[in-house]
mmCIF file of C-alpha atoms in Angstrom:
data_model
loop_
_atom_site.group_PDB
_atom_site.id
_atom_site.type_symbol
_atom_site.label_atom_id
_atom_site.label_comp_id
_atom_site.label_asym_id
_atom_site.label_seq_id
_atom_site.Cartn_x
_atom_site.Cartn_y
_atom_site.Cartn_z
ATOM 1 C CA MET Q 1 9.383 -7.647 -12.206
ATOM 2 C CA ILE Q 2 11.115 -6.072 -9.211
ATOM 3 C CA GLU Q 3 14.283 -7.772 -8.019
ATOM 4 C CA LEU Q 4 15.838 -6.962 -4.654
ATOM 5 C CA ARG Q 5 19.278 -8.364 -3.916
ATOM 6 C CA ASP Q 6 20.988 -8.050 -0.524
ATOM 7 C CA ILE Q 7 19.256 -4.760 0.293
ATOM 8 C CA SER Q 8 20.578 -2.995 3.380
ATOM 9 C CA VAL Q 9 19.756 0.438 4.787
ATOM 10 C CA ALA Q 10 21.482 2.210 7.662
ATOM 11 C CA ILE Q 11 20.793 5.588 9.252
ATOM 12 C CA GLY Q 12 23.922 6.722 11.024
ATOM 13 C CA GLN Q 13 25.061 3.784 13.121
ATOM 14 C CA LYS Q 14 21.623 2.169 13.170
ATOM 15 C CA GLN Q 15 20.990 -0.706 10.776
ATOM 16 C CA ILE Q 16 17.380 -0.559 9.538
ATOM 17 C CA LEU Q 17 17.385 -3.276 6.856
ATOM 18 C CA SER Q 18 19.804 -6.154 6.334
ATOM 19 C CA ASP Q 19 20.200 -8.638 3.482
ATOM 20 C CA ILE Q 20 16.711 -8.343 1.981
ATOM 21 C CA SER Q 21 16.360 -10.372 -1.213
ATOM 22 C CA MET Q 22 13.118 -11.156 -3.053
ATOM 23 C CA GLU Q 23 11.415 -11.009 -6.429
ATOM 24 C CA LEU Q 24 8.066 -9.264 -6.833
ATOM 25 C CA GLY Q 25 6.143 -10.344 -9.901
ATOM 26 C CA ASN Q 26 4.145 -7.896 -12.006
ATOM 27 C CA GLY Q 27 0.427 -7.823 -11.230
ATOM 28 C CA ASN Q 28 0.793 -9.366 -7.766
ATOM 29 C CA TRP Q 29 -0.243 -8.036 -4.371
ATOM 30 C CA ILE Q 30 2.535 -8.356 -1.820
ATOM 31 C CA SER Q 31 1.876 -7.572 1.833
ATOM 32 C CA LEU Q 32 4.716 -6.701 4.214
ATOM 33 C CA VAL Q 33 3.894 -7.818 7.747
ATOM 34 C CA GLY Q 34 5.749 -7.776 11.020
ATOM 35 C CA PRO Q 35 5.910 -5.940 14.343
ATOM 36 C CA ASN Q 36 6.614 -2.234 14.713
ATOM 37 C CA GLY Q 37 10.235 -1.521 13.880
ATOM 38 C CA ALA Q 38 10.524 -4.473 11.491
ATOM 39 C CA GLY Q 39 11.579 -2.191 8.618
ATOM 40 C CA LYS Q 40 8.401 -2.385 6.536
ATOM 41 C CA THR Q 41 8.072 1.350 5.853
ATOM 42 C CA THR Q 42 11.766 1.625 5.043
ATOM 43 C CA LEU Q 43 11.435 -1.195 2.520
ATOM 44 C CA LEU Q 44 8.517 0.647 0.892
ATOM 45 C CA LYS Q 45 10.782 3.700 0.536
ATOM 46 C CA VAL Q 46 13.449 1.530 -1.072
ATOM 47 C CA LEU Q 47 10.837 0.338 -3.580
ATOM 48 C CA LEU Q 48 9.810 3.956 -4.128
ATOM 49 C CA GLY Q 49 13.429 4.823 -4.897
ATOM 50 C CA VAL Q 50 13.787 7.760 -2.513
ATOM 51 C CA ILE Q 51 16.397 6.467 -0.056
ATOM 52 C CA PRO Q 52 19.890 5.101 -0.750
ATOM 53 C CA TYR Q 53 20.592 1.449 -0.044
ATOM 54 C CA GLY Q 54 23.267 -1.171 -0.260
ATOM 55 C CA GLY Q 55 22.781 -4.053 -2.662
ATOM 56 C CA SER Q 56 20.660 -3.709 -5.783
ATOM 57 C CA ALA Q 57 17.016 -2.996 -6.534
ATOM 58 C CA HIS Q 58 15.834 -3.265 -10.125
ATOM 59 C CA GLU Q 59 12.451 -2.819 -11.764
ATOM 60 C CA ASN Q 60 12.396 -4.375 -15.222
ATOM 61 C CA SER Q 61 16.225 -4.491 -15.108
ATOM 62 C CA VAL Q 62 16.577 -0.750 -14.324
ATOM 63 C CA GLU Q 63 17.937 0.466 -10.971
ATOM 64 C CA ILE Q 64 15.155 1.904 -8.821
ATOM 65 C CA TYR Q 65 17.001 4.574 -6.868
ATOM 66 C CA ARG Q 66 16.197 8.080 -8.168
ATOM 67 C CA ASN Q 67 14.665 6.683 -11.339
ATOM 68 C CA HIS Q 68 12.076 9.342 -12.184
ATOM 69 C CA ASN Q 69 10.739 7.548 -15.264
ATOM 70 C CA ARG Q 70 8.817 4.924 -13.310
ATOM 71 C CA SER Q 71 5.033 4.621 -13.087
ATOM 72 C CA VAL Q 72 4.695 4.457 -9.309
ATOM 73 C CA ALA Q 73 2.288 5.851 -6.699
ATOM 74 C CA TYR Q 74 2.775 5.978 -2.928
ATOM 75 C CA ILE Q 75 0.612 6.714 0.105
ATOM 76 C CA PRO Q 76 2.578 7.084 3.364
ATOM 77 C CA GLN Q 77 0.973 6.543 6.751
ATOM 78 C CA ASN Q 78 0.547 10.269 7.361
ATOM 79 C CA PRO Q 79 0.359 12.078 4.012
ATOM 80 C CA GLN Q 80 0.628 15.862 3.876
ATOM 81 C CA ILE Q 81 -2.520 17.518 2.568
ATOM 82 C CA PRO Q 82 -2.534 20.752 0.564
ATOM 83 C CA ASN Q 83 -4.110 23.789 2.184
ATOM 84 C CA GLY Q 84 -7.333 25.195 0.745
ATOM 85 C CA MET Q 85 -8.155 22.241 -1.477
ATOM 86 C CA ARG Q 86 -11.453 20.441 -1.912
ATOM 87 C CA VAL Q 87 -11.815 16.669 -2.133
ATOM 88 C CA TYR Q 88 -12.585 16.628 -5.874
ATOM 89 C CA GLU Q 89 -9.626 18.887 -6.656
ATOM 90 C CA TYR Q 90 -7.281 16.792 -4.558
ATOM 91 C CA VAL Q 91 -8.292 13.515 -6.178
ATOM 92 C CA GLY Q 92 -7.958 15.223 -9.565
ATOM 93 C CA LEU Q 93 -4.251 15.801 -8.909
ATOM 94 C CA GLY Q 94 -3.791 12.165 -9.880
ATOM 95 C CA THR Q 95 -4.753 12.914 -13.484
ATOM 96 C CA ARG Q 96 -2.542 15.968 -13.976
ATOM 97 C CA LYS Q 97 0.294 13.886 -15.393
ATOM 98 C CA PHE Q 98 -1.962 13.138 -18.358
ATOM 99 C CA ASP Q 99 -4.081 16.286 -18.611
ATOM 100 C CA GLY Q 100 -1.596 18.947 -17.577
ATOM 101 C CA TRP Q 101 -2.620 21.794 -15.284
ATOM 102 C CA SER Q 102 -4.717 23.893 -17.650
ATOM 103 C CA ARG Q 103 -7.659 21.575 -18.306
ATOM 104 C CA GLU Q 104 -9.349 18.350 -17.265
ATOM 105 C CA SER Q 105 -10.340 15.904 -19.973
ATOM 106 C CA LYS Q 106 -13.792 14.343 -20.123
ATOM 107 C CA GLU Q 107 -12.211 10.935 -19.536
ATOM 108 C CA SER Q 108 -10.493 12.165 -16.376
ATOM 109 C CA SER Q 109 -13.671 13.862 -15.149
ATOM 110 C CA HIS Q 110 -15.609 10.600 -15.503
ATOM 111 C CA LEU Q 111 -12.803 8.622 -13.845
ATOM 112 C CA ILE Q 112 -12.595 10.991 -10.877
ATOM 113 C CA SER Q 113 -16.378 11.006 -10.414
ATOM 114 C CA ASP Q 114 -16.679 7.219 -10.678
ATOM 115 C CA THR Q 115 -13.826 6.692 -8.215
ATOM 116 C CA LEU Q 116 -15.325 9.117 -5.701
ATOM 117 C CA LYS Q 117 -18.634 7.261 -5.963
ATOM 118 C CA ASP Q 118 -16.960 3.851 -5.600
ATOM 119 C CA LEU Q 119 -15.265 4.966 -2.386
ATOM 120 C CA GLY Q 120 -18.312 6.677 -0.918
ATOM 121 C CA LEU Q 121 -16.878 10.181 -1.298
ATOM 122 C CA TRP Q 122 -19.157 11.703 -3.909
ATOM 123 C CA ALA Q 123 -21.237 13.589 -1.342
ATOM 124 C CA LEU Q 124 -18.026 15.084 0.054
ATOM 125 C CA ARG Q 125 -16.580 16.198 -3.279
ATOM 126 C CA ASP Q 126 -16.903 19.918 -2.454
ATOM 127 C CA GLN Q 127 -15.733 19.594 1.151
ATOM 128 C CA MET Q 128 -12.358 21.017 2.158
ATOM 129 C CA LEU Q 129 -9.794 18.358 2.998
ATOM 130 C CA ASN Q 130 -9.329 19.717 6.501
ATOM 131 C CA GLU Q 131 -13.063 19.392 7.177
ATOM 132 C CA ILE Q 132 -13.432 15.637 6.627
ATOM 133 C CA SER Q 133 -12.696 12.769 9.020
ATOM 134 C CA GLY Q 134 -9.500 10.746 9.130
ATOM 135 C CA GLY Q 135 -11.154 7.768 7.469
ATOM 136 C CA GLU Q 136 -12.648 9.943 4.727
ATOM 137 C CA LEU Q 137 -9.260 11.551 4.160
ATOM 138 C CA GLN Q 138 -7.632 8.136 3.866
ATOM 139 C CA ARG Q 139 -10.149 7.208 1.170
ATOM 140 C CA ALA Q 140 -9.430 10.499 -0.618
ATOM 141 C CA HIS Q 141 -5.711 9.633 -0.686
ATOM 142 C CA LEU Q 142 -6.554 6.260 -2.174
ATOM 143 C CA ALA Q 143 -8.888 7.816 -4.747
ATOM 144 C CA ARG Q 144 -6.060 10.082 -5.935
ATOM 145 C CA ILE Q 145 -3.851 7.022 -6.360
ATOM 146 C CA LEU Q 146 -6.544 5.076 -8.214
ATOM 147 C CA VAL Q 147 -7.022 7.762 -10.869
ATOM 148 C CA GLN Q 148 -3.260 8.139 -11.331
ATOM 149 C CA GLY Q 149 -2.950 4.981 -13.403
ATOM 150 C CA ALA Q 150 0.369 3.868 -11.888
ATOM 151 C CA LYS Q 151 1.740 0.401 -12.619
ATOM 152 C CA LEU Q 152 3.183 0.047 -9.105
ATOM 153 C CA VAL Q 153 1.228 1.144 -6.022
ATOM 154 C CA LEU Q 154 2.925 1.334 -2.605
ATOM 155 C CA LEU Q 155 0.655 1.668 0.435
ATOM 156 C CA ASP Q 156 1.687 2.103 4.064
ATOM 157 C CA GLU Q 157 -1.224 0.869 6.227
ATOM 158 C CA PRO Q 158 -3.955 1.831 3.714
ATOM 159 C CA THR Q 159 -6.872 0.875 5.978
ATOM 160 C CA SER Q 160 -5.633 1.992 9.404
ATOM 161 C CA ALA Q 161 -8.236 4.767 9.834
ATOM 162 C CA LEU Q 162 -11.180 2.929 8.268
ATOM 163 C CA ASP Q 163 -14.090 1.068 9.817
ATOM 164 C CA LEU Q 164 -14.576 -2.556 8.784
ATOM 165 C CA HIS Q 165 -17.103 -1.768 6.047
ATOM 166 C CA HIS Q 166 -14.806 0.735 4.362
ATOM 167 C CA GLN Q 167 -11.747 -1.469 4.879
ATOM 168 C CA ILE Q 168 -13.314 -4.204 2.764
ATOM 169 C CA ALA Q 169 -14.578 -1.720 0.160
ATOM 170 C CA VAL Q 170 -11.113 -0.211 -0.221
ATOM 171 C CA LEU Q 171 -9.365 -3.582 -0.363
ATOM 172 C CA ASN Q 172 -11.855 -4.838 -2.954
ATOM 173 C CA ARG Q 173 -11.114 -1.745 -5.036
ATOM 174 C CA LEU Q 174 -7.398 -2.483 -4.796
ATOM 175 C CA GLU Q 175 -8.106 -6.084 -5.777
ATOM 176 C CA ASN Q 176 -9.789 -4.785 -8.947
ATOM 177 C CA LEU Q 177 -6.725 -2.668 -9.602
ATOM 178 C CA LYS Q 178 -4.465 -5.707 -9.276
ATOM 179 C CA GLN Q 179 -6.634 -7.618 -11.733
ATOM 180 C CA GLN Q 180 -5.836 -4.868 -14.243
ATOM 181 C CA GLY Q 181 -2.147 -5.766 -13.981
ATOM 182 C CA VAL Q 182 -1.085 -3.276 -11.302
ATOM 183 C CA THR Q 183 1.508 -4.448 -8.770
ATOM 184 C CA ILE Q 184 0.585 -3.586 -5.178
ATOM 185 C CA VAL Q 185 2.907 -3.617 -2.180
ATOM 186 C CA SER Q 186 1.288 -2.768 1.139
ATOM 187 C CA THR Q 187 2.115 -2.872 4.820
ATOM 188 C CA MET Q 188 -0.754 -4.162 6.937
ATOM 189 C CA HIS Q 189 -1.163 -4.613 10.672
ATOM 190 C CA ASP Q 190 -4.315 -6.684 10.220
ATOM 191 C CA LEU Q 191 -2.822 -10.093 9.433
ATOM 192 C CA THR Q 192 -6.187 -11.644 8.583
ATOM 193 C CA LEU Q 193 -6.857 -9.032 5.897
ATOM 194 C CA ALA Q 194 -3.297 -9.397 4.614
ATOM 195 C CA ALA Q 195 -3.802 -13.143 4.206
ATOM 196 C CA MET Q 196 -7.230 -12.615 2.640
ATOM 197 C CA PHE Q 197 -6.198 -10.156 -0.074
ATOM 198 C CA ALA Q 198 -2.472 -10.517 -0.749
ATOM 199 C CA ASP Q 199 -1.024 -13.049 -3.174
ATOM 200 C CA GLN Q 200 2.237 -13.162 -1.253
ATOM 201 C CA ILE Q 201 3.329 -12.177 2.232
ATOM 202 C CA ALA Q 202 6.790 -11.042 3.321
ATOM 203 C CA VAL Q 203 7.311 -11.672 7.035
ATOM 204 C CA MET Q 204 9.783 -9.180 8.513
ATOM 205 C CA SER Q 205 11.351 -8.722 11.918
ATOM 206 C CA GLY Q 206 14.305 -6.680 13.118
ATOM 207 C CA GLY Q 207 15.056 -5.373 9.636
ATOM 208 C CA LYS Q 208 15.367 -8.842 8.152
ATOM 209 C CA LEU Q 209 13.168 -10.923 5.864
ATOM 210 C CA LEU Q 210 12.193 -14.057 7.766
ATOM 211 C CA LYS Q 211 10.068 -15.655 5.070
ATOM 212 C CA PHE Q 212 8.483 -14.764 1.751
ATOM 213 C CA GLY Q 213 5.933 -16.789 -0.150
ATOM 214 C CA ASP Q 214 2.307 -17.642 -0.893
ATOM 215 C CA ALA Q 215 -0.049 -15.788 1.443
ATOM 216 C CA SER Q 216 -1.910 -18.883 2.600
ATOM 217 C CA ALA Q 217 1.308 -20.716 3.423
ATOM 218 C CA MET Q 218 2.762 -17.687 5.203
ATOM 219 C CA ALA Q 219 -0.367 -17.334 7.350
ATOM 220 C CA HIS Q 220 0.364 -20.776 8.816
ATOM 221 C CA SER Q 221 4.130 -20.383 8.856
ATOM 222 C CA PRO Q 222 6.085 -20.711 12.128
ATOM 223 C CA ASP Q 223 8.060 -17.685 10.944
ATOM 224 C CA LEU Q 224 4.952 -15.494 11.182
ATOM 225 C CA LYS Q 225 4.405 -16.570 14.779
ATOM 226 C CA ALA Q 226 8.095 -16.073 15.529
ATOM 227 C CA ALA Q 227 7.959 -12.501 14.182
ATOM 228 C CA PHE Q 228 5.299 -11.751 16.802
ATOM 229 C CA ASN Q 229 7.053 -13.630 19.621
ATOM 230 C CA ASN Q 230 4.592 -16.508 19.304
ATOM 231 C CA GLN Q 231 1.822 -14.250 20.592
ATOM 232 C CA ILE Q 232 -0.623 -14.906 17.741
ATOM 233 C CA SER Q 233 -2.990 -17.773 17.016
ATOM 234 C CA VAL Q 234 -4.078 -18.907 13.554
ATOM 235 C CA TYR Q 235 -7.515 -20.445 12.958
ATOM 236 C CA THR Q 236 -8.879 -21.821 9.708
ATOM 237 C CA LEU Q 237 -12.477 -21.164 8.723
ATOM 238 C CA ASP Q 238 -14.623 -23.714 6.893
ATOM 239 C CA SER Q 239 -13.973 -21.661 3.758
ATOM 240 C CA GLY Q 240 -10.244 -22.320 4.161
ATOM 241 C CA ASN Q 241 -9.446 -18.687 4.928
ATOM 242 C CA PRO Q 242 -7.185 -18.103 7.930
ATOM 243 C CA VAL Q 243 -8.082 -15.855 10.847
ATOM 244 C CA ILE Q 244 -5.063 -14.531 12.732
ATOM 245 C CA LEU Q 245 -5.587 -13.116 16.215
ATOM 246 C CA PRO Q 246 -3.349 -11.912 19.036
ATOM 247 C CA GLN Q 247 -3.246 -14.146 22.076
ATOM 248 C CA ARG Q 248 -4.735 -12.795 25.265
ATOM 249 C CA ASP Q 249 -2.422 -12.641 28.259
ATOM 250 C CA ASN Q 250 -3.443 -15.056 30.998
#
């Protein structure tokens, strides 16, 4: 369980987050949504424990900030990639915590290979990272996270560079991870996908939390429309799933 109480973050004179309070249950998928500048990425960094904040943030009753004993993995929007590294080697970095640097266990080898195959990267395993496309690189980042075995996974726009087919494949893979008890917190610009995959949605705007609750309820919430200046429309399919689209200017 992660408990945030009255979280605030300021950089110089600029207030980035104000009075954020919520509880994130273990094994849930929480999606942070809102317009650019809402504070979503900053909140991910609070959860990661790498920036100071006012208020309190606890994971299993232990303060998050600079707690290096946590089982957490993070993919920022624009991750740095190591020079001179192949796809297989890069993904294998996720297992080094268990194997050390001198050898790779058979279990890790099978896990890396299976994950590369699941994400459609097996044919690229010997390619250099700087030789693959942006979407392929994004899947390589995710593969490294998947083999890491973290209990908390933080993702900043994990599908932004992917085509629709690979978006669904990646999100299904994350869904499988959640079913294994992993807690996922992601930012997502695609509100329909956020409502489809997340258990809960946190609607943010201007550094504040407008509403937090069940994903289906949040998809139809007036607070979601308000966060986007009432410029979105929500439709419900026969299946009951919401489709959330921007309104076209007249």
